[in-house]
Amino acid sequence: MIMHNGSARYLIFFQYLGTKYSGVMKAPPHQVVKGVQNYLEDAVRSLRPVNEVSLSISSRTDTGVHALGNSAHFDLQRQNGKPPFAEEVLVDALNFHLRPEPIRITRAYRVPGGFHARFRAVSRTYVYRLAAGVTHHSCTPLTDANLCWGLRHIDLDVAAMRDAAALLVGTHNFSSFRALNSETPFKDPVKTLEKASLELGDAFVHKHFHRDIQFWELTFKSRSFLYKQVRRMTGALVAVGQGQMSVSGVKELLEAQDSQAYPHNLTSPPEGLFLTRVEYHRSEGQRGRSKGSQ
């Protein structure tokens, strides 16, 4: 049921450019570079709620990674028994207090008190942007700076990359494609990858951009991902496209089920990665899906 007594739980969808942040998660007070969550919680506090402010982020992203459709939930109780904010009013108010940070709330929904943004998510979609033919960083248009991975050579074996991507689709033990961290012992390495595709992309100013650079987009969809799994899968697929790894090499890497088997210095950089969508069942109280275009 929806919470009463002036208290409400909200599910919000938000965007950010991750270049200047330590990641999406909250950074400790002593850390100079803050996380996106620090700014989101400060914006909620600016609304002067009665309750302690604490956001639960659905999907963790690292330093330099961007999002067009991350999500979070939080509770908000207004002072003096005032009724909860209307969803549209909340979006406008939070965006006002987030200026001038490159963080935007796109939508907000009232949800039941037991709703959890992380555990109720049914899928997450990531897009990794590649720019092939970037012989020097100055060749990348300013509107794409820190928003793609610039590859020196324009030629990629696209067919081989797609064959290798197809091997990753399905339910597998993805231990070889995860980086180790403190959570590794507690995370099941078996994941079901619903989608792994490579399609043509565009510069953000394609109409006005005339350099010989080809943009590509790798798309991955799953209910959840392991730490750095998308960046490691991307690095391997690009290695296939550049002739540095064979399609069978990706199969062998997957079957090794060992994070130490992953080649050194192959992980793709963070700046090309975008979390584009987090989806929920409509019955959970959400009235729409997180779409990168919104």
CSV table of C-alpha atoms in Angstrom, one decimal:
chain,number,residue,atom,x,y,z
A,1,MET,CA,0.0,0.0,0.0
A,2,ILE,CA,1.0,3.6,-0.5
A,3,MET,CA,2.4,5.2,2.7
A,4,HIS,CA,0.2,7.6,4.6
A,5,ASN,CA,0.5,10.4,7.2
A,6,GLY,CA,2.2,12.7,4.7
A,7,SER,CA,5.0,10.2,4.1
A,8,ALA,CA,5.5,8.8,0.6
A,9,ARG,CA,8.0,6.5,-1.1
A,10,TYR,CA,9.1,7.7,-4.6
A,11,LEU,CA,10.8,5.9,-7.4
A,12,ILE,CA,12.9,8.3,-9.5
A,13,PHE,CA,14.7,8.0,-12.8
A,14,PHE,CA,17.7,10.1,-13.4
A,15,GLN,CA,20.5,10.9,-15.8
A,16,TYR,CA,24.1,12.0,-15.3
A,17,LEU,CA,27.4,12.5,-17.0
A,18,GLY,CA,29.8,10.6,-14.8
A,19,THR,CA,33.0,12.2,-15.7
A,20,LYS,CA,33.4,14.4,-12.7
A,21,TYR,CA,32.0,12.0,-10.1
A,22,SER,CA,33.5,9.1,-8.0
A,23,GLY,CA,30.6,7.0,-9.3
A,24,VAL,CA,26.9,6.9,-8.6
A,25,MET,CA,27.2,5.7,-5.0
A,26,LYS,CA,27.6,8.1,-2.1
A,27,ALA,CA,31.2,9.0,-1.2
A,28,PRO,CA,32.3,9.3,2.4
A,29,PRO,CA,32.5,12.9,3.9
A,30,HIS,CA,36.3,13.0,3.8
A,31,GLN,CA,36.5,12.2,0.1
A,32,VAL,CA,36.9,15.3,-2.1
A,33,VAL,CA,35.3,13.9,-5.2
A,34,LYS,CA,31.7,13.1,-4.5
A,35,GLY,CA,29.3,10.5,-5.9
A,36,VAL,CA,26.0,11.3,-7.8
A,37,GLN,CA,24.1,10.1,-4.7
A,38,ASN,CA,25.6,12.8,-2.6
A,39,TYR,CA,24.1,15.5,-4.8
A,40,LEU,CA,20.8,13.7,-5.1
A,41,GLU,CA,20.4,13.4,-1.3
A,42,ASP,CA,21.4,17.0,-0.9
A,43,ALA,CA,18.6,18.0,-3.4
A,44,VAL,CA,16.1,16.0,-1.4
A,45,ARG,CA,17.2,17.6,1.9
A,46,SER,CA,16.7,21.0,0.3
A,47,LEU,CA,13.0,20.1,0.3
A,48,ARG,CA,13.2,20.1,4.2
A,49,PRO,CA,11.6,16.7,4.9
A,50,VAL,CA,11.0,15.6,8.4
A,51,ASN,CA,12.6,12.2,7.9
A,52,GLU,CA,16.3,11.3,7.5
A,53,VAL,CA,17.2,11.3,3.7
A,54,SER,CA,18.6,8.1,2.3
A,55,LEU,CA,18.4,7.0,-1.3
A,56,SER,CA,18.6,3.4,-2.5
A,57,ILE,CA,20.2,3.3,-5.9
A,58,SER,CA,19.1,0.5,-8.3
A,59,SER,CA,22.3,0.2,-10.4
A,60,ARG,CA,25.9,0.9,-9.4
A,61,THR,CA,28.1,2.7,-11.9
A,62,ASP,CA,31.8,3.5,-11.5
A,63,THR,CA,33.8,6.7,-12.0
A,64,GLY,CA,33.5,8.0,-15.5
A,65,VAL,CA,30.4,5.9,-16.4
A,66,HIS,CA,27.3,7.7,-17.5
A,67,ALA,CA,23.6,7.0,-17.2
A,68,LEU,CA,20.5,8.0,-19.2
A,69,GLY,CA,18.1,5.9,-17.1
A,70,ASN,CA,19.3,5.0,-13.6
A,71,SER,CA,16.8,4.8,-10.8
A,72,ALA,CA,16.5,5.0,-7.0
A,73,HIS,CA,13.8,5.1,-4.3
A,74,PHE,CA,13.5,7.2,-1.2
A,75,ASP,CA,11.0,8.2,1.5
A,76,LEU,CA,9.9,11.8,2.0
A,77,GLN,CA,7.7,13.1,4.7
A,78,ARG,CA,6.9,16.8,4.6
A,79,GLN,CA,6.7,19.1,7.6
A,80,ASN,CA,3.5,20.2,9.4
A,81,GLY,CA,1.5,17.3,8.0
A,82,LYS,CA,1.6,18.7,4.4
A,83,PRO,CA,0.5,16.2,1.7
A,84,PRO,CA,3.1,14.4,-0.4
A,85,PHE,CA,4.5,16.2,-3.4
A,86,ALA,CA,2.8,15.6,-6.7
A,87,GLU,CA,5.2,13.6,-8.9
A,88,GLU,CA,5.7,16.4,-11.5
A,89,VAL,CA,6.3,19.0,-8.7
A,90,LEU,CA,8.9,16.7,-7.1
A,91,VAL,CA,10.8,16.4,-10.5
A,92,ASP,CA,10.9,20.1,-11.0
A,93,ALA,CA,11.9,20.9,-7.4
A,94,LEU,CA,14.8,18.3,-7.4
A,95,ASN,CA,16.1,19.6,-10.7
A,96,PHE,CA,16.0,23.1,-9.4
A,97,HIS,CA,18.3,22.1,-6.5
A,98,LEU,CA,20.6,20.0,-8.7
A,99,ARG,CA,21.7,23.0,-10.8
A,100,PRO,CA,24.3,23.3,-12.2
A,101,GLU,CA,25.4,19.7,-11.8
A,102,PRO,CA,25.1,17.5,-14.9
A,103,ILE,CA,22.4,15.4,-13.1
A,104,ARG,CA,18.8,15.4,-14.2
A,105,ILE,CA,15.7,13.8,-12.7
A,106,THR,CA,13.5,12.6,-15.6
A,107,ARG,CA,10.5,11.1,-13.9
A,108,ALA,CA,9.1,10.3,-10.4
A,109,TYR,CA,6.4,7.9,-9.3
A,110,ARG,CA,4.7,7.2,-6.0
A,111,VAL,CA,5.3,3.5,-5.1
A,112,PRO,CA,4.2,1.2,-2.3
A,113,GLY,CA,6.2,1.4,1.0
A,114,GLY,CA,7.7,-2.0,0.4
A,115,PHE,CA,9.1,-1.2,-3.0
A,116,HIS,CA,12.8,-1.5,-3.5
A,117,ALA,CA,14.5,0.1,-6.6
A,118,ARG,CA,17.4,-2.4,-6.7
A,119,PHE,CA,15.7,-5.7,-5.9
A,120,ARG,CA,12.5,-5.1,-7.9
A,121,ALA,CA,14.3,-4.3,-11.1
A,122,VAL,CA,13.7,-6.9,-13.8
A,123,SER,CA,16.4,-5.8,-16.3
A,124,ARG,CA,19.2,-3.4,-16.9
A,125,THR,CA,20.4,-2.2,-20.3
A,126,TYR,CA,23.9,-0.8,-21.0
A,127,VAL,CA,25.1,0.7,-24.2
A,128,TYR,CA,28.8,1.1,-24.9
A,129,ARG,CA,29.8,3.7,-27.5
A,130,LEU,CA,32.8,3.1,-29.8
A,131,ALA,CA,34.4,5.7,-32.1
A,132,ALA,CA,36.6,4.0,-34.7
A,133,GLY,CA,39.1,6.1,-36.6
A,134,VAL,CA,40.2,8.4,-33.8
A,135,THR,CA,43.9,8.9,-34.5
A,136,HIS,CA,44.2,11.6,-31.8
A,137,HIS,CA,41.9,12.6,-29.0
A,138,SER,CA,41.4,16.0,-30.7
A,139,CYS,CA,39.7,14.2,-33.6
A,140,THR,CA,36.7,13.5,-31.4
A,141,PRO,CA,34.0,16.1,-31.6
A,142,LEU,CA,33.6,18.1,-28.4
A,143,THR,CA,30.1,16.9,-27.9
A,144,ASP,CA,31.4,13.3,-27.7
A,145,ALA,CA,34.5,14.0,-25.5
A,146,ASN,CA,34.5,11.6,-22.6
A,147,LEU,CA,31.4,9.9,-24.0
A,148,CYS,CA,32.9,7.2,-26.2
A,149,TRP,CA,36.0,5.0,-26.5
A,150,GLY,CA,38.2,6.3,-29.3
A,151,LEU,CA,39.8,3.5,-31.4
A,152,ARG,CA,42.7,4.4,-33.6
A,153,HIS,CA,41.8,2.3,-36.6
A,154,ILE,CA,38.4,2.7,-38.3
A,155,ASP,CA,38.3,-0.9,-39.6
A,156,LEU,CA,36.7,-3.5,-37.3
A,157,ASP,CA,35.8,-7.1,-38.1
A,158,VAL,CA,32.1,-6.5,-37.3
A,159,ALA,CA,31.0,-10.0,-38.3
A,160,ALA,CA,33.5,-11.6,-36.0
A,161,MET,CA,32.4,-9.2,-33.2
A,162,ARG,CA,28.8,-10.2,-33.7
A,163,ASP,CA,29.7,-13.9,-33.7
A,164,ALA,CA,31.6,-13.5,-30.4
A,165,ALA,CA,28.8,-11.4,-28.9
A,166,ALA,CA,26.3,-14.2,-29.7
A,167,LEU,CA,28.4,-16.6,-27.6
A,168,LEU,CA,27.8,-14.5,-24.6
A,169,VAL,CA,24.0,-14.5,-24.8
A,170,GLY,CA,22.3,-16.9,-22.5
A,171,THR,CA,22.9,-18.2,-19.0
A,172,HIS,CA,26.6,-18.7,-18.3
A,173,ASN,CA,29.1,-18.5,-15.5
A,174,PHE,CA,30.7,-15.1,-16.2
A,175,SER,CA,33.5,-15.3,-13.7
A,176,SER,CA,36.1,-14.6,-16.4
A,177,PHE,CA,34.4,-11.3,-17.2
A,178,ARG,CA,34.2,-9.9,-13.7
A,179,ALA,CA,36.8,-7.9,-11.9
A,180,LEU,CA,37.5,-8.9,-8.3
A,181,ASN,CA,36.3,-6.7,-5.4
A,182,SER,CA,35.2,-7.1,-1.8
A,183,GLU,CA,31.7,-8.3,-3.0
A,184,THR,CA,33.1,-11.1,-5.2
A,185,PRO,CA,32.6,-13.9,-2.6
A,186,PHE,CA,29.0,-13.0,-2.2
A,187,LYS,CA,28.0,-12.6,-5.8
A,188,ASP,CA,26.7,-15.5,-7.9
A,189,PRO,CA,28.7,-15.4,-11.2
A,190,VAL,CA,26.0,-17.1,-13.1
A,191,LYS,CA,24.0,-14.5,-15.1
A,192,THR,CA,21.6,-14.6,-18.0
A,193,LEU,CA,22.5,-12.2,-20.7
A,194,GLU,CA,19.4,-11.5,-22.7
A,195,LYS,CA,21.1,-9.3,-25.4
A,196,ALA,CA,24.5,-8.6,-26.7
A,197,SER,CA,24.4,-6.7,-30.0
A,198,LEU,CA,26.6,-4.4,-32.2
A,199,GLU,CA,24.9,-1.8,-34.3
A,200,LEU,CA,25.9,1.4,-36.1
A,201,GLY,CA,25.9,4.5,-34.0
A,202,ASP,CA,26.2,8.2,-34.6
A,203,ALA,CA,28.1,11.2,-33.3
A,204,PHE,CA,25.8,13.4,-31.1
A,205,VAL,CA,26.3,16.1,-33.8
A,206,HIS,CA,26.3,13.8,-36.8
A,207,LYS,CA,24.6,16.3,-39.1
A,208,HIS,CA,27.4,18.8,-38.5
A,209,PHE,CA,30.3,16.4,-38.2
A,210,HIS,CA,32.3,15.4,-41.2
A,211,ARG,CA,35.4,13.6,-40.0
A,212,ASP,CA,36.0,10.0,-41.1
A,213,ILE,CA,35.0,8.4,-37.8
A,214,GLN,CA,32.6,5.5,-37.5
A,215,PHE,CA,30.5,5.2,-34.3
A,216,TRP,CA,29.3,1.9,-33.1
A,217,GLU,CA,27.1,0.9,-30.1
A,218,LEU,CA,27.3,-2.4,-28.2
A,219,THR,CA,24.2,-3.1,-26.2
A,220,PHE,CA,23.9,-5.5,-23.3
A,221,LYS,CA,20.8,-6.5,-21.4
A,222,SER,CA,20.4,-8.6,-18.3
A,223,ARG,CA,18.6,-8.6,-14.9
A,224,SER,CA,22.0,-7.8,-13.3
A,225,PHE,CA,25.7,-7.7,-14.1
A,226,LEU,CA,28.9,-8.5,-12.3
A,227,TYR,CA,31.5,-5.9,-11.3
A,228,LYS,CA,33.0,-4.5,-14.6
A,229,GLN,CA,31.3,-7.3,-16.6
A,230,VAL,CA,30.1,-5.0,-19.4
A,231,ARG,CA,33.5,-3.3,-19.7
A,232,ARG,CA,35.3,-6.6,-19.8
A,233,MET,CA,32.9,-8.0,-22.4
A,234,THR,CA,33.3,-4.9,-24.5
A,235,GLY,CA,37.1,-5.1,-24.3
A,236,ALA,CA,37.1,-8.7,-25.5
A,237,LEU,CA,34.7,-7.9,-28.4
A,238,VAL,CA,36.8,-5.0,-29.5
A,239,ALA,CA,39.9,-7.2,-29.3
A,240,VAL,CA,38.1,-9.6,-31.7
A,241,GLY,CA,37.2,-6.7,-34.0
A,242,GLN,CA,40.8,-5.6,-34.1
A,243,GLY,CA,42.2,-9.1,-34.7
A,244,GLN,CA,43.8,-9.4,-31.3
A,245,MET,CA,41.6,-12.2,-30.2
A,246,SER,CA,39.7,-14.9,-32.1
A,247,VAL,CA,36.0,-15.7,-31.7
A,248,SER,CA,37.0,-19.1,-30.3
A,249,GLY,CA,39.2,-17.2,-27.8
A,250,VAL,CA,36.2,-15.5,-26.4
A,251,LYS,CA,34.5,-18.9,-26.1
A,252,GLU,CA,37.6,-20.3,-24.3
A,253,LEU,CA,37.6,-17.3,-22.0
A,254,LEU,CA,34.0,-17.7,-21.1
A,255,GLU,CA,34.5,-21.4,-20.4
A,256,ALA,CA,37.5,-20.8,-18.2
A,257,GLN,CA,35.3,-19.3,-15.5
A,258,ASP,CA,38.3,-17.6,-14.0
A,259,SER,CA,38.7,-13.8,-13.6
A,260,GLN,CA,42.4,-14.3,-13.7
A,261,ALA,CA,42.1,-15.7,-17.2
A,262,TYR,CA,41.0,-12.3,-18.5
A,263,PRO,CA,44.0,-10.7,-20.4
A,264,HIS,CA,45.6,-7.7,-18.7
A,265,ASN,CA,44.9,-4.2,-20.1
A,266,LEU,CA,42.0,-5.4,-22.2
A,267,THR,CA,39.1,-3.9,-20.1
A,268,SER,CA,37.5,-1.0,-22.0
A,269,PRO,CA,37.7,2.5,-20.4
A,270,PRO,CA,34.7,3.8,-18.4
A,271,GLU,CA,33.9,6.8,-20.6
A,272,GLY,CA,32.1,5.0,-23.4
A,273,LEU,CA,29.6,3.2,-21.0
A,274,PHE,CA,26.0,4.3,-20.5
A,275,LEU,CA,23.4,2.8,-18.3
A,276,THR,CA,20.4,3.5,-20.5
A,277,ARG,CA,17.5,1.7,-18.9
A,278,VAL,CA,16.2,0.0,-15.8
A,279,GLU,CA,12.9,-1.8,-16.1
A,280,TYR,CA,10.3,-2.9,-13.6
A,281,HIS,CA,7.0,-4.8,-13.7
A,282,ARG,CA,4.1,-2.4,-14.0
A,283,SER,CA,2.4,-4.3,-11.2
A,284,GLU,CA,5.1,-3.1,-8.8
A,285,GLY,CA,3.7,0.4,-8.9
A,286,GLN,CA,5.7,1.9,-11.8
A,287,ARG,CA,3.7,3.5,-14.5
A,288,GLY,CA,6.3,3.4,-17.2
A,289,ARG,CA,9.7,2.1,-18.2
A,290,SER,CA,13.0,3.9,-18.0
A,291,LYS,CA,13.9,5.0,-21.5
A,292,GLY,CA,17.1,6.6,-22.6
A,293,SER,CA,15.2,9.1,-24.8
A,294,GLN,CA,13.4,10.6,-21.9
